PDB file of C-alpha atoms and ligand atoms in Angstrom:
ATOM      1  CA  MET A   1      -2.197 -27.900  19.179  1.00 51.00           C
ATOM      2  CA  ILE A   2      -5.398 -29.119  20.656  1.00 57.00           C
ATOM      3  CA  GLY A   3      -7.450 -26.628  22.465  1.00 64.00           C
ATOM      4  CA  ALA A   4      -5.097 -23.633  21.655  1.00 77.00           C
ATOM      5  CA  MET A   5      -6.843 -20.438  21.903  1.00 91.00           C
ATOM      6  CA  PRO A   6      -6.724 -18.386  18.458  1.00 97.00           C
ATOM      7  CA  ARG A   7      -4.924 -15.494  18.304  1.00 97.00           C
ATOM      8  CA  SER A   8      -5.510 -12.404  15.967  1.00 98.00           C
ATOM      9  CA  GLY A   9      -4.796  -8.766  15.739  1.00 98.00           C
ATOM     10  CA  HIS A  10      -4.090  -5.660  13.635  1.00 98.00           C
ATOM     11  CA  ILE A  11      -0.561  -4.990  12.813  1.00 98.00           C
ATOM     12  CA  ALA A  12       0.635  -1.739  11.123  1.00 98.00           C
ATOM     13  CA  LEU A  13       3.618  -1.627   8.716  1.00 98.00           C
ATOM     14  CA  ALA A  14       4.797   2.031   9.317  1.00 97.00           C
ATOM     15  CA  GLY A  15       7.703   4.026   8.584  1.00 95.00           C
ATOM     16  CA  LEU A  16       9.118   6.612   6.221  1.00 94.00           C
ATOM     17  CA  PRO A  17       8.434   6.718   2.514  1.00 94.00           C
ATOM     18  CA  ASN A  18      10.124   3.965   0.536  1.00 95.00           C
ATOM     19  CA  VAL A  19      11.584   1.763   3.380  1.00 97.00           C
ATOM     20  CA  GLY A  20       9.991  -1.307   1.859  1.00 97.00           C
ATOM     21  CA  LYS A  21       6.326  -1.521   3.764  1.00 97.00           C
ATOM     22  CA  SER A  22       4.352  -2.685   0.742  1.00 97.00           C
ATOM     23  CA  SER A  23       7.155  -5.167  -0.434  1.00 98.00           C
ATOM     24  CA  LEU A  24       6.981  -6.660   3.125  1.00 98.00           C
ATOM     25  CA  LEU A  25       3.291  -6.904   3.225  1.00 98.00           C
ATOM     26  CA  ASN A  26       3.342  -8.698  -0.072  1.00 98.00           C
ATOM     27  CA  ALA A  27       6.022 -11.182   1.041  1.00 98.00           C
ATOM     28  CA  LEU A  28       4.068 -11.798   4.192  1.00 98.00           C
ATOM     29  CA  VAL A  29       0.758 -12.364   2.465  1.00 98.00           C
ATOM     30  CA  GLY A  30       2.354 -14.212  -0.451  1.00 97.00           C
ATOM     31  CA  GLN A  31       0.497 -12.080  -3.064  1.00 96.00           C
ATOM     32  CA  HIS A  32       1.254  -8.888  -4.888  1.00 97.00           C
ATOM     33  CA  LEU A  33      -1.459  -7.110  -3.123  1.00 97.00           C
ATOM     34  CA  ALA A  34       0.207  -3.712  -2.487  1.00 98.00           C
ATOM     35  CA  ILE A  35       1.989  -1.477  -5.165  1.00 97.00           C
ATOM     36  CA  VAL A  36       5.547  -1.314  -5.042  1.00 97.00           C
ATOM     37  CA  SER A  37       7.699   1.330  -6.711  1.00 97.00           C
ATOM     38  CA  ALA A  38      11.207   2.729  -6.222  1.00 96.00           C
ATOM     39  CA  LYS A  39       9.479   6.080  -6.228  1.00 96.00           C
ATOM     40  CA  ALA A  40       8.474   7.286  -2.789  1.00 94.00           C
ATOM     41  CA  GLN A  41       4.849   7.571  -1.768  1.00 94.00           C
ATOM     42  CA  ALA A  42       3.168   4.942  -3.930  1.00 96.00           C
ATOM     43  CA  THR A  43       0.780   3.916  -1.343  1.00 96.00           C
ATOM     44  CA  ARG A  44      -1.962   6.558  -0.667  1.00 96.00           C
ATOM     45  CA  ILE A  45      -4.611   4.439   1.040  1.00 97.00           C
ATOM     46  CA  PRO A  46      -3.827   1.721   3.725  1.00 97.00           C
ATOM     47  CA  VAL A  47      -3.793  -1.789   2.061  1.00 98.00           C
ATOM     48  CA  VAL A  48      -5.019  -4.511   4.254  1.00 98.00           C
ATOM     49  CA  GLY A  49      -3.378  -8.136   3.833  1.00 98.00           C
ATOM     50  CA  LEU A  50      -4.330 -11.188   5.792  1.00 98.00           C
ATOM     51  CA  ARG A  51      -2.334 -14.322   6.761  1.00 98.00           C
ATOM     52  CA  THR A  52      -3.535 -17.078   8.752  1.00 98.00           C
ATOM     53  CA  ASP A  53      -1.077 -19.842  10.097  1.00 97.00           C
ATOM     54  CA  GLY A  54      -2.976 -22.383  12.140  1.00 96.00           C
ATOM     55  CA  GLU A  55      -4.516 -20.724  15.384  1.00 97.00           C
ATOM     56  CA  VAL A  56      -2.972 -17.191  14.545  1.00 98.00           C
ATOM     57  CA  GLN A  57      -4.482 -14.606  11.995  1.00 98.00           C
ATOM     58  CA  PHE A  58      -2.393 -11.689  11.102  1.00 98.00           C
ATOM     59  CA  VAL A  59      -4.274  -8.630   9.759  1.00 98.00           C
ATOM     60  CA  LEU A  60      -1.388  -6.573   8.206  1.00 98.00           C
ATOM     61  CA  HIS A  61      -2.123  -2.825   7.412  1.00 98.00           C
ATOM     62  CA  ASP A  62       0.459  -1.330   4.742  1.00 98.00           C
ATOM     63  CA  LEU A  63       0.311   2.366   5.507  1.00 97.00           C
ATOM     64  CA  PRO A  64       1.024   5.429   3.567  1.00 95.00           C
ATOM     65  CA  GLY A  65       4.668   6.621   4.424  1.00 93.00           C
ATOM     66  CA  LEU A  66       4.638   9.050   7.490  1.00 92.00           C
ATOM     67  CA  LEU A  67       5.938  12.177   6.047  1.00 88.00           C
ATOM     68  CA  ASP A  68       5.465  15.973   6.515  1.00 91.00           C
ATOM     69  CA  PRO A  69       2.691  16.909   4.051  1.00 94.00           C
ATOM     70  CA  SER A  70       3.329  19.589   1.491  1.00 93.00           C
ATOM     71  CA  TYR A  71      -0.318  19.511  -0.075  1.00 95.00           C
ATOM     72  CA  LEU A  72      -3.647  18.576   0.710  1.00 96.00           C
ATOM     73  CA  LEU A  73      -3.482  14.846  -0.732  1.00 97.00           C
ATOM     74  CA  GLN A  74      -0.418  14.343   1.356  1.00 96.00           C
ATOM     75  CA  GLU A  75      -2.345  15.773   4.431  1.00 95.00           C
ATOM     76  CA  ARG A  76      -5.122  13.243   3.930  1.00 96.00           C
ATOM     77  CA  MET A  77      -2.733  10.230   3.267  1.00 96.00           C
ATOM     78  CA  ARG A  78      -0.906  11.147   6.715  1.00 95.00           C
ATOM     79  CA  ALA A  79      -4.276  11.270   8.273  1.00 95.00           C
ATOM     80  CA  LEU A  80      -5.269   7.899   6.995  1.00 95.00           C
ATOM     81  CA  ALA A  81      -2.034   6.690   8.263  1.00 95.00           C
ATOM     82  CA  LEU A  82      -2.392   8.069  11.773  1.00 94.00           C
ATOM     83  CA  ASP A  83      -6.030   7.117  11.977  1.00 94.00           C
ATOM     84  CA  ALA A  84      -4.853   3.528  11.209  1.00 95.00           C
ATOM     85  CA  LEU A  85      -2.104   3.563  13.929  1.00 95.00           C
ATOM     86  CA  LEU A  86      -4.882   4.410  16.552  1.00 94.00           C
ATOM     87  CA  ARG A  87      -6.483   1.091  15.829  1.00 96.00           C
ATOM     88  CA  MET A  88      -3.601  -1.385  15.883  1.00 98.00           C
ATOM     89  CA  ASP A  89      -2.594  -4.041  18.377  1.00 98.00           C
ATOM     90  CA  LEU A  90       1.003  -3.808  17.178  1.00 98.00           C
ATOM     91  CA  ILE A  91       3.027  -1.260  15.270  1.00 98.00           C
ATOM     92  CA  LEU A  92       5.931  -2.488  13.150  1.00 98.00           C
ATOM     93  CA  HIS A  93       8.355   0.383  12.640  1.00 98.00           C
ATOM     94  CA  LEU A  94      10.267  -0.441   9.296  1.00 98.00           C
ATOM     95  CA  HIS A  95      13.666   1.060   8.821  1.00 97.00           C
ATOM     96  CA  PRO A  96      16.351  -0.103   6.114  1.00 96.00           C
ATOM     97  CA  ALA A  97      19.043  -1.982   7.798  1.00 94.00           C
ATOM     98  CA  PRO A  98      21.735  -0.131   5.778  1.00 92.00           C
ATOM     99  CA  THR A  99      21.043   3.001   7.871  1.00 93.00           C
ATOM    100  CA  ALA A 100      20.430   1.201  11.116  1.00 91.00           C
ATOM    101  CA  PRO A 101      19.960   2.140  14.046  1.00 92.00           C
ATOM    102  CA  ALA A 102      16.317   3.309  13.555  1.00 95.00           C
ATOM    103  CA  PRO A 103      15.317   6.653  15.186  1.00 95.00           C
ATOM    104  CA  ASP A 104      12.479   6.926  17.795  1.00 96.00           C
ATOM    105  CA  PHE A 105       9.215   6.199  15.899  1.00 96.00           C
ATOM    106  CA  ALA A 106       7.118   8.801  17.545  1.00 95.00           C
ATOM    107  CA  LYS A 107       9.814  11.468  16.849  1.00 94.00           C
ATOM    108  CA  LEU A 108      10.229  10.148  13.238  1.00 92.00           C
ATOM    109  CA  ALA A 109       6.389  10.159  12.667  1.00 92.00           C
ATOM    110  CA  GLY A 110       5.931  13.628  14.108  1.00 92.00           C
ATOM    111  CA  LEU A 111       3.636  12.333  16.806  1.00 92.00           C
ATOM    112  CA  GLU A 112       3.263  14.250  19.959  1.00 89.00           C
ATOM    113  CA  ARG A 113       3.266  11.324  22.189  1.00 88.00           C
ATOM    114  CA  ALA A 114       4.029   7.613  21.628  1.00 91.00           C
ATOM    115  CA  PRO A 115       1.250   5.398  20.232  1.00 94.00           C
ATOM    116  CA  ALA A 116      -0.733   3.258  22.561  1.00 95.00           C
ATOM    117  CA  ALA A 117       0.179   0.174  20.743  1.00 97.00           C
ATOM    118  CA  PRO A 118       3.722  -1.396  21.295  1.00 97.00           C
ATOM    119  CA  VAL A 119       6.241  -0.502  18.555  1.00 97.00           C
ATOM    120  CA  LEU A 120       8.451  -3.223  17.280  1.00 97.00           C
ATOM    121  CA  THR A 121      11.272  -2.241  15.099  1.00 97.00           C
ATOM    122  CA  VAL A 122      11.889  -4.224  11.926  1.00 97.00           C
ATOM    123  CA  TYR A 123      15.130  -3.756   9.779  1.00 97.00           C
ATOM    124  CA  THR A 124      14.219  -4.111   6.047  1.00 97.00           C
ATOM    125  CA  LYS A 125      16.367  -4.720   2.959  1.00 97.00           C
ATOM    126  CA  GLY A 126      18.731  -6.881   4.964  1.00 94.00           C
ATOM    127  CA  ASP A 127      19.963  -8.357   1.546  1.00 94.00           C
ATOM    128  CA  LEU A 128      21.797  -4.859   1.145  1.00 94.00           C
ATOM    129  CA  VAL A 129      23.874  -5.142   4.212  1.00 90.00           C
ATOM    130  CA  ARG A 130      26.988  -7.381   4.541  1.00 77.00           C
ATOM    131  CA  PRO A 131      27.896  -9.109   7.767  1.00 68.00           C
ATOM    132  CA  ALA A 132      30.160  -6.062   8.830  1.00 58.00           C
ATOM    133  CA  PRO A 133      27.641  -3.066   8.927  1.00 58.00           C
ATOM    134  CA  ARG A 134      25.297  -5.648  10.968  1.00 63.00           C
ATOM    135  CA  ALA A 135      27.282  -4.656  13.880  1.00 63.00           C
ATOM    136  CA  ALA A 136      25.081  -1.543  14.235  1.00 68.00           C
ATOM    137  CA  LEU A 137      22.197  -3.951  14.971  1.00 78.00           C
ATOM    138  CA  ALA A 138      21.708  -5.642  18.168  1.00 78.00           C
ATOM    139  CA  ALA A 139      21.923  -9.413  18.161  1.00 77.00           C
ATOM    140  CA  ASP A 140      18.235 -10.041  18.450  1.00 82.00           C
ATOM    141  CA  ALA A 141      17.196  -7.363  16.017  1.00 91.00           C
ATOM    142  CA  LEU A 142      14.652  -8.481  13.466  1.00 95.00           C
ATOM    143  CA  VAL A 143      16.164  -8.192  10.063  1.00 95.00           C
ATOM    144  CA  VAL A 144      14.241  -9.066   6.898  1.00 96.00           C
ATOM    145  CA  SER A 145      14.540  -9.202   3.290  1.00 97.00           C
ATOM    146  CA  ALA A 146      11.144  -8.833   1.369  1.00 98.00           C
ATOM    147  CA  ASP A 147      13.044  -9.592  -1.907  1.00 97.00           C
ATOM    148  CA  ARG A 148      14.640 -12.699  -0.699  1.00 97.00           C
ATOM    149  CA  GLY A 149      12.116 -13.821   1.738  1.00 97.00           C
ATOM    150  CA  ASP A 150      14.589 -13.864   4.485  1.00 96.00           C
ATOM    151  CA  GLY A 151      13.662 -13.508   8.177  1.00 96.00           C
ATOM    152  CA  LEU A 152      10.002 -13.864   7.837  1.00 98.00           C
ATOM    153  CA  GLU A 153       9.567 -16.817  10.148  1.00 97.00           C
ATOM    154  CA  PRO A 154      11.310 -15.128  13.114  1.00 96.00           C
ATOM    155  CA  LEU A 155       9.142 -11.940  12.344  1.00 98.00           C
ATOM    156  CA  LEU A 156       5.962 -13.858  12.330  1.00 98.00           C
ATOM    157  CA  LEU A 157       6.848 -15.543  15.632  1.00 98.00           C
ATOM    158  CA  ALA A 158       7.692 -12.225  17.242  1.00 97.00           C
ATOM    159  CA  ILE A 159       4.411 -10.769  16.051  1.00 98.00           C
ATOM    160  CA  ALA A 160       2.354 -13.731  17.085  1.00 98.00           C
ATOM    161  CA  SER A 161       3.669 -13.727  20.686  1.00 97.00           C
ATOM    162  CA  ARG A 162       2.376  -9.957  20.990  1.00 97.00           C
ATOM    163  CA  LEU A 163      -1.122 -10.666  19.507  1.00 98.00           C
ATOM    164  CA  PRO A 164      -4.051 -11.128  21.995  1.00 97.00           C
ATOM    165  CA  GLU A 165      -6.215 -14.203  22.292  1.00 97.00           C
ATOM    166  CA  ARG A 166      -9.117 -13.331  20.080  1.00 97.00           C
ATOM    167  CA  ASP A 167     -11.298 -15.103  17.352  1.00 97.00           C
ATOM    168  CA  PHE A 168     -10.402 -14.668  13.753  1.00 98.00           C
ATOM    169  CA  GLY A 169     -12.152 -11.632  12.037  1.00 97.00           C
ATOM    170  CA  PHE A 170     -11.733 -13.054   8.571  1.00 98.00           C
ATOM    171  CA  ASP A 171     -11.968 -16.218   6.663  1.00 98.00           C
ATOM    172  CA  PRO A 172      -8.681 -18.057   6.975  1.00 97.00           C
ATOM    173  CA  ASP A 173      -8.582 -18.446   3.189  1.00 96.00           C
ATOM    174  CA  ASP A 174      -8.808 -14.786   2.308  1.00 96.00           C
ATOM    175  CA  VAL A 175      -5.640 -12.960   1.551  1.00 96.00           C
ATOM    176  CA  GLY A 176      -7.314  -9.394   1.477  1.00 97.00           C
ATOM    177  CA  THR A 177     -10.407  -7.368   2.609  1.00 97.00           C
ATOM    178  CA  GLN A 178     -10.608  -4.682   0.048  1.00 97.00           C
ATOM    179  CA  PRO A 179     -12.912  -4.966  -3.182  1.00 96.00           C
ATOM    180  CA  VAL A 180     -11.420  -5.660  -6.688  1.00 95.00           C
ATOM    181  CA  ARG A 181     -12.318  -2.051  -7.583  1.00 96.00           C
ATOM    182  CA  PHE A 182      -9.838  -1.036  -5.088  1.00 97.00           C
ATOM    183  CA  PHE A 183      -7.072  -2.874  -6.717  1.00 98.00           C
ATOM    184  CA  VAL A 184      -8.144  -1.949 -10.049  1.00 98.00           C
ATOM    185  CA  VAL A 185      -7.077   1.689  -9.149  1.00 98.00           C
ATOM    186  CA  GLU A 186      -4.070   0.485  -7.374  1.00 98.00           C
ATOM    187  CA  TYR A 187      -2.580  -1.385 -10.202  1.00 98.00           C
ATOM    188  CA  LEU A 188      -3.214   1.229 -12.591  1.00 98.00           C
ATOM    189  CA  ARG A 189      -1.406   3.578 -10.393  1.00 98.00           C
ATOM    190  CA  GLU A 190       1.465   1.165 -10.057  1.00 98.00           C
ATOM    191  CA  ALA A 191       1.643   1.078 -13.715  1.00 98.00           C
ATOM    192  CA  ALA A 192       1.831   4.836 -13.878  1.00 98.00           C
ATOM    193  CA  PHE A 193       4.634   4.822 -11.367  1.00 98.00           C
ATOM    194  CA  GLU A 194       6.498   2.212 -13.694  1.00 97.00           C
ATOM    195  CA  LEU A 195       5.775   3.716 -17.001  1.00 97.00           C
ATOM    196  CA  LEU A 196       5.302   7.660 -16.570  1.00 97.00           C
ATOM    197  CA  GLY A 197       8.354   9.324 -15.511  1.00 92.00           C
ATOM    198  CA  ASP A 198       9.308  10.970 -12.089  1.00 94.00           C
ATOM    199  CA  GLU A 199       6.691  13.597 -11.716  1.00 95.00           C
ATOM    200  CA  LEU A 200       3.564  12.509 -13.393  1.00 97.00           C
ATOM    201  CA  PRO A 201       2.747   9.541 -11.326  1.00 97.00           C
ATOM    202  CA  TYR A 202       2.022  11.969  -8.550  1.00 97.00           C
ATOM    203  CA  SER A 203      -0.599  13.798 -10.609  1.00 97.00           C
ATOM    204  CA  PHE A 204      -2.208  10.437 -11.553  1.00 98.00           C
ATOM    205  CA  THR A 205      -5.180   8.534 -10.185  1.00 98.00           C
ATOM    206  CA  ALA A 206      -7.912   6.441 -11.528  1.00 98.00           C
ATOM    207  CA  GLU A 207     -11.641   5.610 -10.903  1.00 98.00           C
ATOM    208  CA  VAL A 208     -13.652   2.647 -11.798  1.00 98.00           C
ATOM    209  CA  GLU A 209     -16.677   3.705 -13.946  1.00 98.00           C
ATOM    210  CA  GLU A 210     -18.390   0.358 -14.514  1.00 97.00           C
ATOM    211  CA  PHE A 211     -17.678  -3.111 -13.257  1.00 96.00           C
ATOM    212  CA  ARG A 212     -19.585  -6.196 -14.743  1.00 96.00           C
ATOM    213  CA  GLU A 213     -18.263  -9.025 -12.628  1.00 92.00           C
ATOM    214  CA  ALA A 214     -20.535 -11.694 -13.939  1.00 92.00           C
ATOM    215  CA  GLU A 215     -19.318 -11.279 -17.576  1.00 93.00           C
ATOM    216  CA  ALA A 216     -16.641 -13.465 -18.920  1.00 94.00           C
ATOM    217  CA  PRO A 217     -14.111 -11.634 -19.288  1.00 96.00           C
ATOM    218  CA  MET A 218     -15.011  -9.471 -16.421  1.00 96.00           C
ATOM    219  CA  TYR A 219     -15.577  -6.049 -17.927  1.00 97.00           C
ATOM    220  CA  ILE A 220     -14.028  -3.115 -16.107  1.00 98.00           C
ATOM    221  CA  ARG A 221     -14.335   0.479 -17.337  1.00 98.00           C
ATOM    222  CA  ALA A 222     -12.036   3.067 -15.679  1.00 98.00           C
ATOM    223  CA  THR A 223     -10.961   6.728 -15.966  1.00 98.00           C
ATOM    224  CA  LEU A 224      -7.347   7.701 -15.708  1.00 98.00           C
ATOM    225  CA  PHE A 225      -7.124  11.211 -14.283  1.00 98.00           C
ATOM    226  CA  VAL A 226      -4.392  13.726 -14.711  1.00 98.00           C
ATOM    227  CA  GLU A 227      -3.986  17.425 -13.846  1.00 98.00           C
ATOM    228  CA  ARG A 228      -2.989  18.976 -17.101  1.00 97.00           C
ATOM    229  CA  GLU A 229      -3.866  18.805 -20.729  1.00 96.00           C
ATOM    230  CA  SER A 230      -0.293  18.104 -21.680  1.00 95.00           C
ATOM    231  CA  GLN A 231      -0.025  15.079 -19.295  1.00 97.00           C
ATOM    232  CA  LYS A 232      -3.133  13.422 -21.186  1.00 97.00           C
ATOM    233  CA  GLY A 233      -0.792  12.942 -24.353  1.00 96.00           C
ATOM    234  CA  MET A 234       1.866  11.556 -22.289  1.00 97.00           C
ATOM    235  CA  VAL A 235      -0.604   8.773 -20.716  1.00 98.00           C
ATOM    236  CA  ILE A 236      -2.018   7.884 -24.056  1.00 98.00           C
ATOM    237  CA  GLY A 237       1.597   7.727 -25.649  1.00 97.00           C
ATOM    238  CA  ARG A 238       2.325   7.613 -29.467  1.00 96.00           C
ATOM    239  CA  GLY A 239      -0.281   5.455 -31.111  1.00 97.00           C
ATOM    240  CA  GLY A 240      -1.702   4.831 -27.866  1.00 97.00           C
ATOM    241  CA  GLN A 241       1.130   2.393 -26.868  1.00 98.00           C
ATOM    242  CA  THR A 242       1.623   3.903 -23.220  1.00 98.00           C
ATOM    243  CA  ILE A 243      -2.100   3.544 -22.251  1.00 98.00           C
ATOM    244  CA  LYS A 244      -2.188   0.184 -23.856  1.00 98.00           C
ATOM    245  CA  ALA A 245       1.060  -0.780 -21.494  1.00 98.00           C
ATOM    246  CA  ILE A 246      -0.826   0.556 -18.378  1.00 98.00           C
ATOM    247  CA  GLY A 247      -3.719  -1.571 -19.121  1.00 98.00           C
ATOM    248  CA  ALA A 248      -1.630  -4.646 -19.734  1.00 98.00           C
ATOM    249  CA  HIS A 249       0.127  -4.149 -16.368  1.00 98.00           C
ATOM    250  CA  ALA A 250      -3.064  -3.643 -14.388  1.00 98.00           C
ATOM    251  CA  ARG A 251      -4.760  -6.518 -16.237  1.00 98.00           C
ATOM    252  CA  GLN A 252      -2.071  -8.940 -15.435  1.00 98.00           C
ATOM    253  CA  ARG A 253      -1.983  -8.089 -11.723  1.00 98.00           C
ATOM    254  CA  LEU A 254      -5.808  -8.249 -11.570  1.00 97.00           C
ATOM    255  CA  GLU A 255      -5.978 -11.576 -13.285  1.00 97.00           C
ATOM    256  CA  ALA A 256      -3.513 -13.146 -10.734  1.00 97.00           C
ATOM    257  CA  LEU A 257      -5.595 -11.542  -7.886  1.00 96.00           C
ATOM    258  CA  THR A 258      -8.874 -12.886  -9.159  1.00 94.00           C
ATOM    259  CA  GLY A 259      -8.215 -15.867 -11.060  1.00 95.00           C
ATOM    260  CA  ALA A 260     -10.557 -14.388 -13.631  1.00 96.00           C
ATOM    261  CA  ARG A 261     -10.026 -13.010 -17.068  1.00 97.00           C
ATOM    262  CA  ILE A 262     -10.477  -9.316 -17.254  1.00 97.00           C
ATOM    263  CA  TYR A 263     -11.399  -6.754 -20.028  1.00 97.00           C
ATOM    264  CA  LEU A 264     -10.025  -3.182 -19.021  1.00 98.00           C
ATOM    265  CA  ASP A 265     -11.603  -0.420 -20.945  1.00 98.00           C
ATOM    266  CA  LEU A 266      -9.445   2.836 -20.089  1.00 98.00           C
ATOM    267  CA  TRP A 267     -10.286   6.589 -20.741  1.00 98.00           C
ATOM    268  CA  VAL A 268      -8.197   9.630 -19.909  1.00 98.00           C
ATOM    269  CA  LYS A 269      -9.553  12.854 -18.335  1.00 98.00           C
ATOM    270  CA  VAL A 270      -8.057  15.995 -17.015  1.00 98.00           C
ATOM    271  CA  LEU A 271      -9.179  17.039 -13.553  1.00 98.00           C
ATOM    272  CA  PRO A 272      -7.001  20.307 -12.621  1.00 97.00           C
ATOM    273  CA  HIS A 273      -5.441  20.229  -9.317  1.00 97.00           C
ATOM    274  CA  TRP A 274      -7.344  17.275  -7.915  1.00 98.00           C
ATOM    275  CA  ARG A 275      -4.643  16.786  -5.466  1.00 97.00           C
ATOM    276  CA  LYS A 276      -5.574  20.165  -3.772  1.00 97.00           C
ATOM    277  CA  ASN A 277      -9.301  19.919  -4.189  1.00 96.00           C
ATOM    278  CA  PRO A 278     -11.227  18.766  -1.112  1.00 96.00           C
ATOM    279  CA  GLY A 279     -14.154  17.403  -3.241  1.00 96.00           C
ATOM    280  CA  ALA A 280     -12.112  15.474  -5.551  1.00 97.00           C
ATOM    281  CA  LEU A 281     -10.020  14.096  -2.829  1.00 97.00           C
ATOM    282  CA  ALA A 282     -13.031  12.917  -0.982  1.00 96.00           C
ATOM    283  CA  ARG A 283     -14.466  11.044  -4.238  1.00 96.00           C
ATOM    284  CA  PHE A 284     -11.251   9.128  -4.620  1.00 97.00           C
ATOM    285  CA  GLY A 285     -11.010   7.960  -1.067  1.00 95.00           C
ATOM    286  CA  PHE A 286      -9.479  10.778   0.885  1.00 96.00           C
ATOM    287  CA  PRO A 287     -12.200  12.156   3.055  1.00 92.00           C
ATOM    288  CA  PRO A 288     -11.664  15.120   5.405  1.00 92.00           C
ATOM    289  CA  SER A 289     -10.295  13.940   8.822  1.00 85.00           C
ATOM    290  CA  ASP A 290      -9.649  15.692  12.281  1.00 79.00           C
ATOM    291  CA  LEU A 291      -6.119  14.327  12.120  1.00 73.00           C
ATOM    292  CA  GLU A 292      -5.346  16.164   8.960  1.00 67.00           C
ATOM    293  CA  THR A 293      -3.026  18.782  10.478  1.00 58.00           C
ATOM    294  CA  ALA A 294      -2.150  16.474  13.469  1.00 46.00           C
TER     295      ALA A 294
HETATM  296  N1  GDP B 301      17.163  -4.708  -2.095  1.00 85.55           N
HETATM  297  C1  GDP B 301      15.855  -4.571  -1.511  1.00 85.55           C
HETATM  298  N2  GDP B 301      15.159  -3.763  -1.960  1.00 85.55           N
HETATM  299  C2  GDP B 301      13.814  -3.711  -1.404  1.00 85.55           C
HETATM  300  C3  GDP B 301      13.245  -4.672  -0.381  1.00 85.55           C
HETATM  301  N3  GDP B 301      12.159  -4.301  -0.062  1.00 85.55           N
HETATM  302  C4  GDP B 301      11.691  -3.381  -1.033  1.00 85.55           C
HETATM  303  N4  GDP B 301      12.694  -2.958  -1.703  1.00 85.55           N
HETATM  304  C5  GDP B 301      12.852  -1.795  -2.799  1.00 85.55           C
HETATM  305  O1  GDP B 301      12.594  -0.563  -2.076  1.00 85.55           O
HETATM  306  C6  GDP B 301      11.808   0.178  -2.849  1.00 85.55           C
HETATM  307  C7  GDP B 301      10.640   0.724  -2.084  1.00 85.55           C
HETATM  308  O2  GDP B 301       9.820  -0.271  -1.813  1.00 85.55           O
HETATM  309  P1  GDP B 301       8.138  -0.164  -1.295  1.00 85.55           P
HETATM  310  O3  GDP B 301       7.764  -1.693  -1.024  1.00 85.55           O
HETATM  311  O4  GDP B 301       7.377   0.374  -2.320  1.00 85.55           O
HETATM  312  O5  GDP B 301       8.317   0.777  -0.043  1.00 85.55           O
HETATM  313  P2  GDP B 301       7.344   1.525   0.714  1.00 85.55           P
HETATM  314  O6  GDP B 301       7.302   2.944   0.090  1.00 85.55           O
HETATM  315  O7  GDP B 301       7.659   1.684   2.245  1.00 85.55           O
HETATM  316  O8  GDP B 301       6.038   0.808   0.657  1.00 85.55           O
HETATM  317  C8  GDP B 301      11.333  -0.415  -4.156  1.00 85.55           C
HETATM  318  O9  GDP B 301      12.094  -0.169  -5.182  1.00 85.55           O
HETATM  319  C9  GDP B 301      11.460  -2.022  -3.611  1.00 85.55           C
HETATM  320  O10 GDP B 301      11.910  -2.890  -4.625  1.00 85.55           O
HETATM  321  C10 GDP B 301      14.337  -5.646  -0.099  1.00 85.55           C
HETATM  322  O11 GDP B 301      13.960  -6.556   0.637  1.00 85.55           O
HETATM  323  N5  GDP B 301      15.573  -5.653  -0.411  1.00 85.55           N
HETATM  324 MG1   MG B 302       4.109   1.379  -0.085  1.00 85.55          MG
END
């Protein structure tokens, strides 16, 4: 369209843990940017994905699940999500279609008042509902399936019509805004969620110690942190097979993202109670926030 004004804006993918926020981000961006897990609360720091269609640029923020925090890391994850909500042009409230209708967003998120940005309800996991339970949904409800790629076009149109006329903030060819280092940690954590049982992934994080981008393959040295000595052995595994599998998973994802060959050098350390330690949390990207107890 000649002379069309560009539109762009910030869009939150928000909702309870495990509703499919990260899967939808990836489906909309067309890249496995955000980590996905059957276990709740895999996303700790918002992941920003970009999609540019002609004159419209979507800046999509995959937020940590809005839950009632039970320790300091969770408080800070919630603060990051609430802080992001304040800066959005539009909030997508994601709710699984099988348990439609969605409750009120502000109430569900434990907010004292409705956010300033408009809230649009989006029903996820549409592939799990047969036509009959769809009766619980309004005829014009937005229903998507990230797994099948269903409903994405109507969703993008609904979003685009609500975005302000504004110049693009990012290169139309980019899919993300965060540095490769960020995704190193994310993909290592994704591997932990996949390979380390039910509880250990929550005690697990990682940090990049050295990053030599100019080398071929790219050299990345990272430390994997757990909270107890006994967990260290579980991360390494018999004959080192578990840590090898963690590295292989992360390397494959990083190579897909960067298009470069990667060498990952992994070490394991114990950092007792890091999830409750303000200094450790700040170092891992969870700074103190005014919104912490909000
Ligand atoms: N059947 C189905 N499962 C999905 C879909 N989207 C996500 N899931 C699953 O729901 C779980 C949580 O997904 P995730 O994207 O990590 O949710 P988040 O915690 O809200 O970010 C994972 O096991 C996903 O595979 C979908 O469209 N259909
Ligand atoms: Mg997620």
